[in-house]
Tab-separated table of C-alpha atoms in Angstrom:
chain	number	residue	atom	x	y	z
R	165	MET	CA	0.000	0.000	0.000
R	166	THR	CA	1.442	3.340	-1.034
R	167	VAL	CA	0.692	6.436	0.960
R	168	ARG	CA	0.349	9.370	-1.357
R	169	PHE	CA	0.911	12.768	0.194
R	170	ASP	CA	-1.552	15.105	-1.422
R	171	PHE	CA	-0.152	18.639	-1.397
R	172	LEU	CA	-3.233	20.092	-3.042
R	173	ARG	CA	-5.277	19.056	-0.060
R	174	LEU	CA	-2.952	20.873	2.354
R	175	LEU	CA	-2.548	23.990	0.218
R	176	PRO	CA	-5.617	25.769	1.677
R	177	LEU	CA	-4.239	25.518	5.228
R	178	PRO	CA	-1.273	27.886	4.744
R	179	ALA	CA	-3.431	30.149	2.604
R	180	LEU	CA	-6.048	30.290	5.346
R	181	ALA	CA	-3.404	30.975	7.994
R	182	ALA	CA	-1.901	33.769	5.885
R	183	THR	CA	-5.332	35.280	5.314
R	184	CYS	CA	-6.065	35.255	9.038
R	185	LEU	CA	-2.733	36.887	9.837
R	186	LEU	CA	-3.236	39.568	7.211
R	187	ALA	CA	-6.844	40.214	8.233
R	188	ALA	CA	-6.059	40.550	11.948
R	189	PRO	CA	-4.817	44.179	11.767
R	190	ALA	CA	-7.857	45.180	9.716
R	191	ALA	CA	-10.187	43.559	12.236
R	192	ARG	CA	-8.317	45.246	15.083
R	193	ALA	CA	-8.587	48.608	13.319
R	194	GLN	CA	-12.305	48.064	12.834
R	195	MET	CA	-12.729	47.321	16.538
R	196	ASP	CA	-10.688	50.406	17.411
R	197	SER	CA	-12.939	52.414	15.127
R	198	ARG	CA	-16.065	51.007	16.778
R	199	ASP	CA	-14.633	51.797	20.207
R	200	ALA	CA	-13.865	55.345	19.085
R	201	ILE	CA	-17.403	55.806	17.781
R	202	ALA	CA	-18.825	54.489	21.051
R	203	LEU	CA	-16.663	56.940	23.009
R	204	GLN	CA	-17.748	59.815	20.772
R	205	ASN	CA	-21.370	58.881	21.382
R	206	GLN	CA	-20.785	58.826	25.137
R	207	ILE	CA	-19.133	62.251	24.982
R	208	LEU	CA	-22.083	63.611	23.008
R	209	GLU	CA	-24.535	62.211	25.562
R	210	LEU	CA	-22.565	63.730	28.442
R	211	ARG	CA	-22.481	67.114	26.706
R	212	GLN	CA	-26.236	66.966	26.245
R	213	GLU	CA	-26.701	66.088	29.913
R	214	VAL	CA	-24.484	69.010	30.942
R	215	GLN	CA	-26.497	71.364	28.722
R	216	GLN	CA	-29.741	70.119	30.237
R	217	LEU	CA	-28.394	70.601	33.748
R	218	GLN	CA	-27.205	74.100	32.897
R	219	GLN	CA	-30.606	74.990	31.465
R	220	THR	CA	-32.530	73.668	34.453
R	221	GLN	CA	-30.243	75.497	36.884
R	222	GLY	CA	-30.247	78.719	34.933
R	223	GLY	CA	-26.736	78.214	33.634
R	224	SER	CA	-25.280	79.238	36.972
R	225	GLY	CA	-24.170	75.770	37.957
R	226	GLY	CA	-26.589	75.824	40.856
R	227	GLY	CA	-24.512	78.311	42.803
R	228	LEU	CA	-21.654	75.887	43.193
R	229	PRO	CA	-18.121	77.143	42.616
R	230	ALA	CA	-16.239	75.831	39.602
R	231	PRO	CA	-13.935	72.918	40.406
């Protein structure tokens, strides 16, 4: 019985590994971008909350001194 080593069958494995390695930075950049967008949204929400507080307190900060 002869064991035939089929290289064509193993060819996709290195190609898949290379694709994963090359795609990793792009995926990381996409996650960084999503994190940045989430932070921007949080900042926007906080700004809106500060504006609402300033409007309800007459913009004076409620008589409290600035930190």
